[in-house]
Coordinates of C-alpha atoms in Angstrom, one line a residue:
Chain A
W980 CA 17.0 -30.3 15.4
L981 CA 17.1 -29.7 11.5
P982 CA 14.7 -26.5 10.9
V983 CA 13.0 -26.2 7.5
V984 CA 11.7 -23.4 6.0
G985 CA 9.3 -23.1 2.7
L986 CA 8.1 -19.5 1.3
E987 CA 5.0 -18.4 -0.5
I988 CA 5.8 -14.6 -2.1
H989 CA 2.9 -12.5 -3.4
A990 CA 4.2 -9.7 -5.6
Q991 CA 1.7 -6.9 -6.7
I992 CA 2.5 -6.3 -10.0
S993 CA 4.1 -3.1 -11.4
S994 CA 0.9 -2.0 -14.0
N995 CA -1.3 0.7 -15.0
S996 CA -4.6 -1.3 -14.3
K997 CA -5.9 -4.5 -12.8
L998 CA -5.3 -7.8 -14.1
F999 CA -8.8 -8.7 -14.9
S1000 CA -10.3 -4.9 -15.3
G1001 CA -9.5 -1.5 -16.2
S1002 CA -9.3 0.3 -13.0
Q1003 CA -6.2 2.0 -11.8
V1004 CA -3.6 0.2 -9.7
Q1005 CA -2.5 3.1 -6.9
F1006 CA -1.4 2.8 -3.9
A1007 CA -3.1 5.5 -1.5
A1008 CA -6.4 6.5 -3.0
P1009 CA -9.8 7.7 -1.5
P1010 CA -11.5 4.2 -0.5
N1011 CA -13.6 2.8 -3.0
S1012 CA -12.4 5.0 -5.6
L1013 CA -10.0 2.8 -8.3
V1014 CA -13.1 0.1 -8.2
S1015 CA -14.9 -1.0 -11.6
F1016 CA -18.1 -2.9 -11.8
F1017 CA -16.6 -6.0 -12.5
D1018 CA -14.0 -5.5 -8.9
A1019 CA -17.2 -4.9 -6.6
S1020 CA -18.0 -8.3 -8.3
L1021 CA -21.6 -7.0 -9.5
P1022 CA -24.1 -9.5 -11.9
G1023 CA -23.2 -9.5 -15.5
T1024 CA -19.6 -8.4 -15.6
L1025 CA -16.5 -10.8 -16.7
P1026 CA -13.0 -10.8 -16.1
V1027 CA -10.8 -9.6 -19.2
L1028 CA -7.1 -10.3 -18.9
N1029 CA -4.4 -7.7 -18.8
R1030 CA -1.1 -8.2 -21.2
R1031 CA 0.8 -6.3 -19.2
C1032 CA 0.4 -9.0 -16.0
V1033 CA 1.4 -11.8 -18.4
E1034 CA 4.3 -10.3 -19.0
A1035 CA 5.3 -9.3 -15.8
A1036 CA 4.9 -13.0 -14.8
V1037 CA 6.5 -14.3 -17.9
M1038 CA 9.4 -12.2 -17.0
T1039 CA 10.0 -13.2 -13.8
G1040 CA 10.0 -16.7 -15.1
L1041 CA 12.3 -16.3 -17.0
A1042 CA 14.6 -14.6 -14.4
L1043 CA 13.5 -17.2 -11.8
N1044 CA 15.2 -19.6 -14.5
C1045 CA 11.5 -21.7 -15.0
S1046 CA 9.6 -23.6 -17.6
I1047 CA 7.1 -21.6 -19.1
N1048 CA 3.9 -23.2 -19.6
K1049 CA 2.7 -22.3 -23.0
K1050 CA -0.6 -23.0 -22.2
S1051 CA -2.1 -22.2 -18.4
L1052 CA -5.2 -22.3 -16.7
F1053 CA -7.5 -20.2 -14.4
D1054 CA -9.3 -21.5 -11.5
R1055 CA -12.0 -20.0 -8.9
K1056 CA -10.5 -20.6 -5.0
H1057 CA -13.6 -20.1 -2.8
Y1058 CA -14.0 -19.1 0.3
F1059 CA -15.9 -16.1 1.9
Y1060 CA -14.4 -12.9 3.5
A1061 CA -15.9 -9.6 3.2
D1062 CA -12.9 -8.4 1.1
L1063 CA -13.6 -10.8 -1.6
P1064 CA -16.8 -9.9 -2.7
A1065 CA -17.5 -12.4 -5.7
G1066 CA -16.7 -15.2 -2.8
Y1067 CA -14.1 -16.9 -4.9
Q1068 CA -10.9 -15.4 -5.9
I1069 CA -9.3 -16.1 -9.7
T1070 CA -6.1 -17.7 -9.5
Q1071 CA -3.8 -20.3 -11.2
K1072 CA -3.9 -24.1 -9.4
R1073 CA -3.6 -26.6 -11.8
V1074 CA -1.3 -25.5 -14.5
P1075 CA 0.1 -22.0 -13.7
I1076 CA 2.1 -19.7 -15.8
A1077 CA 5.8 -20.8 -14.6
V1078 CA 7.1 -23.8 -12.6
N1079 CA 10.1 -25.3 -12.1
G1080 CA 12.5 -22.5 -11.4
S1081 CA 15.9 -21.4 -9.3
L1082 CA 16.8 -18.5 -7.4
S1083 CA 20.1 -18.2 -6.3
Y1084 CA 21.3 -16.1 -3.3
S1085 CA 24.0 -15.3 -0.9
L1086 CA 25.1 -14.9 2.6
C1087 CA 28.0 -13.7 4.6
I1088 CA 29.2 -16.7 6.9
D1089 CA 29.7 -15.6 10.4
N1090 CA 28.1 -11.8 10.0
K1091 CA 31.6 -11.5 8.1
M1092 CA 31.0 -9.6 4.8
S1093 CA 34.4 -10.6 3.2
R1094 CA 32.9 -14.8 3.3
M1095 CA 30.2 -14.9 1.4
V1096 CA 28.3 -18.5 -0.2
T1097 CA 26.1 -19.0 -2.4
K1098 CA 22.9 -20.9 -2.0
T1099 CA 20.1 -21.9 -4.2
V1100 CA 16.3 -22.6 -3.4
R1101 CA 13.6 -24.3 -5.9
I1102 CA 10.8 -22.0 -7.6
K1103 CA 8.2 -24.7 -7.7
Q1104 CA 5.8 -22.4 -9.2
I1105 CA 4.6 -19.1 -10.2
Q1106 CA 1.0 -18.2 -10.4
L1107 CA -0.7 -15.0 -11.6
E1108 CA -4.4 -14.1 -9.6
Q1109 CA -6.2 -11.3 -7.8
D1110 CA -5.6 -9.5 -4.6
S1111 CA -8.4 -9.0 -2.0
G1112 CA -9.7 -6.0 -0.9
K1113 CA -8.9 -4.3 2.4
S1114 CA -10.2 -4.5 5.5
L1115 CA -9.8 -2.5 8.5
H1116 CA -10.8 -3.9 11.7
D1117 CA -13.2 -1.4 14.0
D1118 CA -12.9 -3.8 17.3
T1119 CA -14.7 -1.1 19.6
R1120 CA -17.4 -0.9 17.2
S1121 CA -17.6 -4.3 16.4
Q1122 CA -17.4 -3.9 12.6
T1123 CA -14.9 -4.2 9.5
L1124 CA -14.7 -1.1 6.8
V1125 CA -13.9 -2.6 3.8
D1126 CA -12.3 -0.6 0.9
L1127 CA -11.8 -2.4 -2.6
N1128 CA -9.5 -0.2 -3.9
R1129 CA -6.7 -3.0 -3.9
A1130 CA -9.6 -5.9 -5.2
G1131 CA -8.7 -7.4 -8.7
V1132 CA -5.1 -5.9 -8.3
G1133 CA -2.5 -8.4 -10.1
L1134 CA -0.4 -10.6 -8.6
M1135 CA 2.3 -12.9 -9.0
E1136 CA 2.5 -15.7 -6.3
V1137 CA 6.0 -17.4 -5.3
V1138 CA 6.0 -20.4 -4.4
M1139 CA 9.1 -21.6 -3.4
E1140 CA 10.4 -25.2 -2.2
P1141 CA 11.2 -25.4 1.3
D1142 CA 15.4 -25.8 0.7
M1143 CA 15.8 -23.0 3.4
C1144 CA 16.8 -23.7 6.9
C1145 CA 16.7 -20.5 8.9
G1146 CA 15.2 -16.5 9.2
E1147 CA 18.7 -15.6 7.7
E1148 CA 18.4 -17.5 4.4
A1149 CA 15.1 -16.7 4.3
A1150 CA 15.9 -12.7 4.3
A1151 CA 18.8 -13.4 2.6
A1152 CA 16.5 -15.0 -0.7
V1153 CA 13.5 -12.9 -0.2
R1154 CA 16.5 -9.4 -0.6
E1155 CA 17.6 -10.9 -3.8
L1156 CA 13.9 -11.8 -5.5
Q1157 CA 13.0 -8.2 -4.8
L1158 CA 16.3 -7.3 -6.4
I1159 CA 15.1 -9.0 -9.7
L1160 CA 11.6 -7.9 -9.6
Q1161 CA 12.5 -4.2 -9.0
T1162 CA 15.4 -4.5 -11.3
L1163 CA 12.8 -6.2 -14.3
G1164 CA 10.2 -4.0 -13.1
S1165 CA 7.5 -6.4 -13.1
S1166 CA 7.0 -5.1 -9.4
K1167 CA 7.9 -2.7 -7.4
A1168 CA 8.4 -5.1 -4.4
I1169 CA 8.2 -2.7 -1.5
M1170 CA 7.0 -4.9 1.7
A1171 CA 6.4 -1.5 3.6
E1172 CA 3.7 -0.6 1.0
G1173 CA 2.2 -4.1 0.6
Q1174 CA 3.9 -4.2 -2.7
L1175 CA 5.5 -8.0 -1.7
R1176 CA 4.0 -10.1 0.8
V1177 CA 5.9 -13.3 2.7
D1178 CA 4.4 -16.3 4.5
A1179 CA 6.8 -18.8 5.9
N1180 CA 6.0 -22.5 6.1
V1181 CA 8.3 -23.6 9.2
S1182 CA 8.7 -27.0 10.6
V1183 CA 11.5 -28.9 12.9
H1184 CA 12.7 -32.7 12.8
H1185 CA 15.6 -34.8 13.5
P1186 CA 17.6 -35.7 10.6
G1187 CA 16.9 -39.3 8.8
E1188 CA 13.3 -38.9 10.3
P1189 CA 10.1 -37.5 8.4
Y1190 CA 9.0 -33.9 8.1
G1191 CA 7.6 -32.2 11.1
V1192 CA 4.4 -30.7 11.1
R1193 CA 4.6 -27.8 9.9
T1194 CA 2.9 -24.0 10.6
E1195 CA 2.5 -21.1 8.5
V1196 CA 3.8 -17.8 9.4
K1197 CA 1.9 -14.6 8.2
N1198 CA 1.7 -11.0 9.3
I1199 CA 5.9 -10.0 8.6
N1200 CA 6.1 -6.6 7.1
S1201 CA 9.8 -6.7 6.3
V1202 CA 12.4 -8.7 5.6
R1203 CA 13.9 -8.1 9.0
F1204 CA 10.7 -9.3 10.7
L1205 CA 10.7 -12.2 8.3
A1206 CA 14.3 -13.7 10.3
K1207 CA 13.2 -12.7 13.2
A1208 CA 9.5 -14.5 12.7
I1209 CA 10.9 -17.5 11.4
D1210 CA 13.7 -17.6 13.7
Y1211 CA 11.2 -17.5 16.8
E1212 CA 9.0 -20.3 15.1
I1213 CA 12.1 -22.6 15.2
Q1214 CA 12.6 -22.0 18.6
R1215 CA 9.0 -22.5 19.7
Q1216 CA 8.5 -25.7 17.8
I1217 CA 12.0 -27.1 19.4
E1218 CA 11.0 -26.5 23.0
E1219 CA 7.5 -27.2 22.7
L1220 CA 8.7 -30.8 20.8
E1221 CA 11.7 -31.2 24.1
N1222 CA 8.9 -30.3 26.3
G1223 CA 6.6 -33.4 24.9
G1224 CA 4.1 -31.1 23.1
T1225 CA 3.2 -31.4 19.4
I1226 CA 3.0 -29.2 16.6
L1227 CA -0.7 -28.2 15.3
N1228 CA -1.3 -27.7 11.8
E1229 CA -2.1 -24.2 12.1
T1230 CA -1.6 -20.6 10.8
R1231 CA 0.3 -18.2 13.5
A1232 CA 0.6 -14.5 13.1
F1233 CA 3.9 -12.6 13.7
D1234 CA 3.7 -9.7 16.7
S1235 CA 6.4 -7.6 15.3
K1236 CA 6.6 -5.6 19.3
L1237 CA 6.6 -8.8 21.4
G1238 CA 8.7 -10.3 18.7
C1239 CA 6.8 -13.3 18.7
T1240 CA 4.5 -15.7 16.9
I1241 CA 0.4 -16.0 18.0
S1242 CA -2.0 -18.5 16.8
M1243 CA -4.5 -17.5 14.5
R1244 CA -6.6 -20.6 15.1
D1245 CA -9.6 -20.7 12.7
K1246 CA -12.5 -22.0 14.8
E1247 CA -14.3 -22.8 11.2
G1248 CA -11.6 -26.1 10.8
K1249 CA -10.1 -26.8 7.7
Q1250 CA -10.6 -24.7 4.6
D1251 CA -12.3 -26.4 1.7
Y1252 CA -11.4 -23.9 -1.2
R1253 CA -13.7 -26.1 -4.1
F1254 CA -11.6 -25.3 -6.5
M1255 CA -13.1 -25.2 -10.0
P1256 CA -11.5 -24.4 -13.3
E1257 CA -12.9 -20.7 -14.0
P1258 CA -15.3 -20.9 -16.9
N1259 CA -15.5 -17.2 -18.6
L1260 CA -11.4 -17.8 -19.2
P1261 CA -10.5 -19.8 -21.9
P1262 CA -6.6 -21.3 -21.3
L1263 CA -3.8 -18.7 -21.8
I1264 CA -1.6 -19.4 -24.7
L1265 CA 1.7 -18.3 -24.8
Y1266 CA 4.1 -18.5 -27.6
D1267 CA 8.0 -18.4 -28.8
A1268 CA 9.5 -17.8 -31.9
K1269 CA 8.6 -21.2 -33.3
S1270 CA 4.9 -21.1 -32.8
L1271 CA 4.5 -17.8 -33.4
P1272 CA 0.9 -17.6 -35.1
A1273 CA 0.8 -16.3 -38.5
N1274 CA -1.9 -13.9 -38.7
R1275 CA -2.6 -12.8 -35.5
N1276 CA -3.2 -8.9 -34.5
H1277 CA 0.4 -8.8 -32.7
Q1278 CA -1.0 -7.0 -29.7
Q1279 CA -2.9 -10.4 -29.2
V1280 CA 0.2 -12.5 -29.0
V1281 CA 2.8 -12.7 -26.3
N1282 CA 6.3 -14.2 -27.3
I1283 CA 8.2 -15.9 -24.9
D1284 CA 11.7 -15.5 -26.7
W1285 CA 11.1 -11.5 -27.6
I1286 CA 10.9 -11.1 -23.9
R1287 CA 13.8 -13.0 -23.3
E1288 CA 15.6 -11.2 -25.3
R1289 CA 14.7 -7.9 -23.9
L1290 CA 15.4 -8.8 -20.3
P1291 CA 17.8 -6.6 -18.4
D1292 CA 20.8 -7.6 -16.5
L1293 CA 19.6 -9.3 -13.8
P1294 CA 21.5 -8.5 -10.7
S1295 CA 23.4 -11.2 -10.3
V1296 CA 25.0 -10.6 -13.3
K1297 CA 25.6 -6.7 -12.9
R1298 CA 27.9 -7.6 -9.7
A1299 CA 29.5 -9.7 -11.7
K1300 CA 30.2 -7.3 -14.2
L1301 CA 31.5 -4.5 -11.5
V1302 CA 33.9 -6.6 -9.8
E1303 CA 35.3 -7.8 -13.4
L1304 CA 35.2 -4.0 -14.8
Y1305 CA 36.5 -2.4 -11.6
G1306 CA 38.4 -4.8 -9.9
I1307 CA 36.4 -4.8 -6.6
L1308 CA 35.4 -7.1 -4.3
P1309 CA 32.7 -9.2 -4.3
E1310 CA 30.7 -7.8 -1.5
H1311 CA 31.5 -4.4 -2.4
S1312 CA 29.3 -5.0 -5.6
F1313 CA 26.5 -6.5 -3.3
T1314 CA 26.7 -2.9 -1.3
L1315 CA 26.9 -1.0 -4.5
L1316 CA 23.5 -3.3 -5.4
N1317 CA 21.7 -2.8 -2.3
E1318 CA 21.2 0.6 -2.3
D1319 CA 19.3 2.3 -4.7
G1320 CA 21.5 4.6 -7.3
L1321 CA 24.4 3.3 -5.4
A1322 CA 26.3 1.6 -8.4
E1323 CA 24.9 4.4 -10.8
Y1324 CA 26.6 7.1 -8.7
F1325 CA 29.9 4.7 -8.1
E1326 CA 30.2 4.6 -12.2
N1327 CA 29.8 8.2 -12.3
V1328 CA 32.4 8.9 -9.9
I1329 CA 34.8 5.9 -11.9
K1330 CA 33.8 8.1 -15.6
H1331 CA 35.3 11.6 -13.9
T1332 CA 38.2 10.8 -11.7
Q1333 CA 41.8 9.5 -12.0
M1334 CA 41.7 7.9 -9.1
K1335 CA 41.5 3.9 -9.4
P1336 CA 38.0 2.0 -8.4
K1337 CA 39.6 0.2 -6.0
K1338 CA 40.1 3.6 -3.9
V1339 CA 37.6 4.9 -5.1
I1340 CA 35.3 1.9 -3.8
G1341 CA 36.0 2.7 -0.4
W1342 CA 35.3 6.6 -0.2
V1343 CA 31.8 5.3 -1.8
L1344 CA 31.3 3.1 0.4
K1345 CA 33.0 4.2 3.4
E1346 CA 32.1 8.1 3.2
L1347 CA 29.6 8.4 1.5
L1348 CA 27.5 5.6 2.5
S1349 CA 27.9 6.1 6.6
Y1350 CA 26.7 9.4 6.3
L1351 CA 23.9 8.8 4.3
K1352 CA 22.7 6.0 6.8
E1353 CA 23.4 8.4 9.7
H1354 CA 20.9 11.1 8.0
A1355 CA 18.5 8.6 6.6
L1356 CA 18.9 9.8 2.8
A1357 CA 18.7 7.7 -0.1
V1358 CA 21.3 8.3 -2.9
K1359 CA 19.4 10.3 -4.9
D1360 CA 19.0 13.0 -2.3
S1361 CA 22.8 13.1 -1.3
P1362 CA 23.8 17.0 -0.8
V1363 CA 27.4 15.6 -2.7
S1364 CA 26.7 14.6 -5.8
S1365 CA 28.7 11.9 -7.9
F1366 CA 30.5 15.2 -9.6
L1367 CA 31.5 16.9 -6.4
L1368 CA 33.0 13.6 -4.6
A1369 CA 35.1 12.9 -8.4
D1370 CA 36.3 16.7 -8.2
L1371 CA 37.3 16.1 -4.2
L1372 CA 39.1 12.6 -5.2
N1373 CA 41.0 14.3 -8.1
L1374 CA 42.1 17.1 -5.5
L1375 CA 43.6 13.9 -3.8
E1376 CA 44.9 12.1 -6.2
R1377 CA 46.8 14.8 -7.4
K1378 CA 48.7 14.8 -4.0
E1379 CA 47.1 18.5 -3.1
I1380 CA 45.8 17.8 -0.2
S1381 CA 46.1 14.7 2.3
S1382 CA 43.6 11.9 2.9
S1383 CA 42.7 13.3 6.3
A1384 CA 42.1 16.4 4.8
A1385 CA 40.0 15.6 2.1
K1386 CA 37.9 13.8 4.8
Q1387 CA 37.0 17.4 6.6
V1388 CA 36.5 18.7 3.0
F1389 CA 33.9 16.2 2.2
E1390 CA 32.1 16.8 5.4
E1391 CA 32.3 20.6 4.4
L1392 CA 30.8 19.4 1.0
W1393 CA 27.6 17.6 3.3
K1394 CA 26.6 21.1 4.4
G1395 CA 25.4 21.5 0.7
E1396 CA 26.4 25.1 0.6
G1397 CA 27.2 25.3 -3.2
K1398 CA 31.0 25.2 -2.6
T1399 CA 33.6 23.3 -4.7
P1400 CA 36.3 21.2 -2.9
L1401 CA 38.8 23.5 -4.1
E1402 CA 36.8 26.4 -3.0
I1403 CA 36.6 24.5 0.6
V1404 CA 40.1 24.2 0.3
K1405 CA 41.3 27.7 -0.3
E1406 CA 38.8 28.7 2.4
K1407 CA 40.2 26.6 5.1
H1408 CA 44.0 26.0 3.9
L1409 CA 43.9 22.8 3.8
E1410 CA 46.5 22.3 0.9
L1411 CA 49.4 20.2 1.3
L1412 CA 52.6 21.6 2.6
R1413 CA 54.5 22.1 -0.1
D1414 CA 57.5 23.7 1.6
Q1415 CA 59.9 20.8 2.4
E1416 CA 61.9 23.4 4.9
E1417 CA 58.6 23.7 7.2
L1418 CA 57.8 21.4 7.0
E1419 CA 61.1 20.4 8.3
Q1420 CA 61.1 22.5 11.1
I1421 CA 57.9 21.5 12.3
C1422 CA 58.8 17.7 12.3
Q1423 CA 62.5 18.8 14.0
A1424 CA 60.0 20.6 16.4
V1425 CA 58.0 17.1 17.1
I1426 CA 61.0 15.6 17.8
D1427 CA 62.2 17.9 19.9
R1428 CA 59.5 17.6 22.3
Q1429 CA 58.9 14.0 22.3
E1430 CA 62.0 12.8 24.1
D1431 CA 60.9 9.3 25.2
E1432 CA 59.2 8.0 21.9
V1433 CA 62.9 9.3 20.5
M1434 CA 64.5 7.1 23.0
A1435 CA 61.9 4.1 22.2
I1436 CA 62.1 4.6 18.1
K1437 CA 66.5 4.8 18.5
A1438 CA 66.0 1.2 20.6
G1439 CA 64.4 -0.3 17.7
N1440 CA 60.5 0.1 18.5
Q1441 CA 59.5 1.2 15.1
K1442 CA 55.7 1.5 15.5
V1443 CA 56.2 4.7 18.0
L1444 CA 57.0 6.3 14.5
N1445 CA 53.5 6.4 14.0
K1446 CA 52.9 8.4 16.8
L1447 CA 55.2 11.0 15.8
I1448 CA 53.9 11.3 11.9
G1449 CA 50.7 11.6 13.7
L1450 CA 51.8 14.6 15.9
V1451 CA 52.9 16.2 12.8
Q1452 CA 49.6 15.7 10.9
R1453 CA 48.2 17.6 14.2
A1454 CA 50.4 20.2 13.5
T1455 CA 50.0 21.1 10.4
R1456 CA 46.2 20.7 10.8
G1457 CA 46.3 17.5 8.2
R1458 CA 48.2 19.5 6.0
S1459 CA 51.3 17.1 5.8
N1460 CA 51.6 14.0 3.4
P1461 CA 52.2 11.8 5.7
V1462 CA 54.8 9.1 3.4
L1463 CA 56.8 12.4 3.3
V1464 CA 56.6 13.2 6.7
K1465 CA 57.7 9.6 7.3
Q1466 CA 60.8 9.9 4.7
I1467 CA 61.7 13.2 6.8
L1468 CA 61.9 11.7 10.2
E1469 CA 63.1 8.7 9.5
K1470 CA 66.2 10.6 7.8
K1471 CA 66.4 12.4 11.1
L1472 CA 66.8 9.9 13.6
Chain B
M879 CA -10.3 -12.7 -35.0
S880 CA -10.0 -12.6 -31.0
S881 CA -13.6 -11.2 -29.5
P882 CA -14.6 -10.2 -25.9
P883 CA -15.6 -13.1 -23.4
I884 CA -19.2 -14.5 -24.4
S885 CA -22.0 -14.7 -21.8
P886 CA -22.9 -17.8 -20.2
S887 CA -26.5 -17.9 -21.9
Q888 CA -24.0 -17.8 -25.2
Q889 CA -22.6 -20.5 -23.8
S890 CA -25.6 -23.1 -23.6
L891 CA -26.6 -22.6 -27.0
S892 CA -23.5 -23.7 -28.6
L893 CA -23.6 -26.6 -26.2
Q894 CA -26.6 -27.9 -27.7
N895 CA -25.4 -27.4 -31.4
N896 CA -22.2 -29.2 -31.0
F897 CA -24.0 -32.3 -28.7
T898 CA -26.8 -35.2 -29.1
C899 CA -29.4 -33.5 -26.5
V900 CA -30.3 -36.1 -23.8
S901 CA -34.1 -36.9 -22.8
A902 CA -36.2 -34.2 -21.6
V903 CA -37.5 -36.2 -18.8
Y904 CA -35.3 -37.9 -16.4
K905 CA -35.7 -41.4 -15.3
P906 CA -33.4 -42.4 -12.7
A907 CA -31.4 -45.4 -13.7
H908 CA -32.2 -47.4 -9.9
E909 CA -34.0 -46.6 -7.4
N910 CA -32.0 -46.6 -4.4
K911 CA -33.7 -45.6 -1.1
E912 CA -30.0 -46.4 0.8
E913 CA -29.1 -43.0 -0.4
Q914 CA -29.4 -40.6 2.8
V915 CA -26.7 -38.0 2.7
P916 CA -25.2 -37.9 5.9
A917 CA -25.8 -35.0 8.0
A918 CA -22.7 -34.0 8.9
V919 CA -22.2 -33.7 5.1
L920 CA -25.5 -31.7 4.6
E921 CA -23.5 -29.2 7.1
H922 CA -20.5 -29.5 5.7
L923 CA -22.1 -28.1 2.4
E924 CA -23.8 -25.6 3.8
R925 CA -20.8 -24.2 5.3
L926 CA -18.7 -23.5 2.3
A927 CA -21.7 -22.6 0.0
L928 CA -23.8 -20.6 2.4
V929 CA -26.7 -22.2 1.5
D930 CA -30.0 -23.4 3.6
F931 CA -31.3 -27.0 2.8
R932 CA -34.2 -25.6 5.3
D933 CA -36.4 -28.6 5.5
A934 CA -37.0 -31.9 4.1
E935 CA -38.3 -31.1 0.3
G936 CA -34.8 -29.6 0.1
V937 CA -32.9 -32.2 0.9
Q938 CA -34.6 -34.1 -1.1
R939 CA -33.9 -32.0 -4.3
L940 CA -30.4 -32.6 -3.2
R941 CA -30.5 -35.9 -3.7
E942 CA -31.7 -35.7 -6.9
A943 CA -29.5 -33.8 -8.0
V944 CA -26.5 -36.3 -6.9
R945 CA -28.3 -39.0 -8.6
F946 CA -28.9 -37.2 -11.5
A947 CA -24.7 -35.9 -11.5
E948 CA -23.8 -39.6 -10.8
R949 CA -25.4 -40.3 -14.2
L950 CA -22.1 -39.1 -16.1
H951 CA -20.2 -42.3 -14.8
E952 CA -21.6 -44.5 -17.0
V953 CA -19.9 -42.7 -20.0
D954 CA -16.6 -44.2 -20.7
T955 CA -14.2 -41.6 -20.6
E956 CA -11.1 -43.5 -21.4
G957 CA -8.9 -42.3 -23.0
V958 CA -10.6 -39.1 -23.2
E959 CA -9.5 -35.5 -22.3
P960 CA -11.5 -34.1 -19.8
M961 CA -12.7 -30.4 -20.7
D962 CA -13.3 -27.6 -19.2
S963 CA -15.4 -25.6 -21.1
V964 CA -16.9 -25.0 -24.2
L965 CA -14.4 -22.0 -24.8
E966 CA -11.9 -24.3 -24.6
D967 CA -10.7 -23.5 -28.1
R968 CA -11.7 -19.7 -28.1
C969 CA -8.8 -16.9 -27.8
L970 CA -8.1 -15.5 -24.5
Y971 CA -8.3 -11.6 -25.1
L972 CA -5.6 -9.6 -24.0
R973 CA -6.5 -6.1 -22.9
E974 CA -4.1 -3.1 -23.2
D975 CA -2.5 -1.9 -19.9
D976 CA -4.7 1.3 -19.5
V977 CA -6.7 3.0 -16.9
T978 CA -10.5 2.6 -18.5
E979 CA -13.1 2.2 -15.4
G980 CA -13.4 3.2 -11.4
N981 CA -13.8 6.4 -10.2
C982 CA -17.7 5.3 -9.5
T983 CA -17.5 5.4 -5.5
K984 CA -20.6 6.9 -5.2
E985 CA -22.6 4.3 -7.6
L986 CA -21.4 1.6 -5.9
L987 CA -22.0 2.5 -2.5
K988 CA -25.7 2.9 -3.3
N989 CA -26.1 -0.8 -3.0
A990 CA -24.8 -0.8 0.6
R991 CA -27.0 -0.7 3.3
E992 CA -24.5 0.4 5.7
K993 CA -21.5 2.8 5.2
I994 CA -19.1 4.9 6.9
E995 CA -17.2 7.7 4.8
E996 CA -17.0 6.0 1.5
Y997 CA -15.9 2.5 3.2
F998 CA -18.5 -0.6 2.7
V999 CA -19.3 -1.8 6.6
A1000 CA -19.0 -5.3 7.1
P1001 CA -19.7 -7.9 10.3
P1002 CA -16.2 -8.1 12.3
G1003 CA -14.8 -10.8 10.6
N1004 CA -16.6 -14.4 9.6
I1005 CA -19.2 -15.4 12.0
P1006 CA -19.2 -19.0 12.5
L1007 CA -22.3 -20.7 11.4
P1008 CA -24.2 -22.0 14.7
K1009 CA -23.6 -25.9 15.0
L1010 CA -26.6 -28.4 13.7
E1011 CA -27.6 -29.2 17.4
E1012 CA -28.3 -25.6 17.8
R1013 CA -30.5 -24.9 14.8
E1014 CA -34.0 -25.9 13.7
T1015 CA -33.3 -28.0 11.0
F1016 CA -34.8 -30.3 8.6
E1017 CA -34.1 -33.1 10.2
Q1018 CA -35.8 -32.6 13.4
Q1019 CA -38.5 -31.0 11.6
S1020 CA -39.2 -34.5 9.5

């Protein structure tokens, strides 16, 4: 069986005001307080296009390698629903603002971070359209409460070709798109706040045969659920077909609690949206350096080349730079970019320490990140700042403490009591033992105690030496330099 | 210079200026008694647009409207780019991204028949129209 997965992604544009009106865009606000007369579809109102939304769509199109249509058109898509007061949505069906792009994303093979493969999904088009309001269903009183705050907010719909084959690929592609949108600033793309909504089209077929009937899966609220929902639907379709059943071309909702998809069968039958050109909006014309009109107010002109020149480094470029500059592994660069602020943290530590980046990365990805995850904290809320960590790593680099002592200091720093690494080291007497004689005495004591192990080593089993080193470390409470200890032990035996 | 969008009444003025007027009284090119609009199509239209053709006169008006529009097929449009609207060559005005509207909850809710705590109240989901057979319709009356 070959599963086929395509995605339709709606990203809410990050702007102050809405796509066609001057009411504010804000996540949580008193119901119906961010609604203009146009958003409420009162007669006599007309749409006026927001320049910022156009720029956001052009930026996104360029970042996704699309051709930007210098002339794009607006259309009306008609359907009836309480949260769509006009009875139609203004969208771009015939000629959208950007077409024919691609998105590259990376996948870990076999769940191992160390083996990553790059895949590409084609972007069919990106279009500007209005968001609808929000419906709150009150089943007990058989009514729906409607809040139009979201009605008219600008959306970019990104349509991906069905180039993916499983939940994991879709999740990775969406994650990368999320990072790109956040880097561009065109959308905050937080799924939990509804700024990024993903619908998946899923079908299965046998190799060599035509594509199977597809279903549309909606109501997916996180990247993790996206993978789950798609994989469930693929399984469901395979089982249905293998039992001799058929797949209906329908919409299904994902139930995150049950982990399954449920049919949302529409009693009205197939929707006819009666698309028509939006009569109140002329075509949207975009310019580039060559076609720039001479005597037009530049506030009225969107210049594609101007926008292209100002695109920030995309995640893939940032990752490549990190790998090249610091010699870290590609999978490290993925982790650095995956956590908000982690890459900046890492670079700041590098700036303030003599320790090599390849060693610093271990501290950032293992110690810092695991503590952050354990306490569910974002990088910006870390009690251990990049400066503190740099101080600590300097102590380690200058061989004033051992790495196990450094871990103890880190744990202490995490308490956020305002002490510096040096203060903690002095307080807990964690400095490395300098006294060669004292160290030799301790080593001798361990040798004397561990007769069995000594015999094993003399018989040729070198691995047991590590156990002795560990015992010395324990005896010195982590204050011994393991390399030195090893030398001393080897000399004695 | 760019200007804010023009209203529909201004649109029809420019239509008259740029195009030769068609005759004021419509004479059908040919009478065709066979042109029945199938009941299934009528039902479909009623659902899509939520209009009610109600009686035989309503359906007759629909048939005449369709016949009138069909005259467009008589014009030879070979090699002519389709036109969306008379605004096509106008400049699409771009607004600055400033918050200039909103905060009129009270005024908006004045239009609502029912409201609960500043939410509009609507029936749950879409109520499907009853099927054609279940209604008292023009077809049954005529």
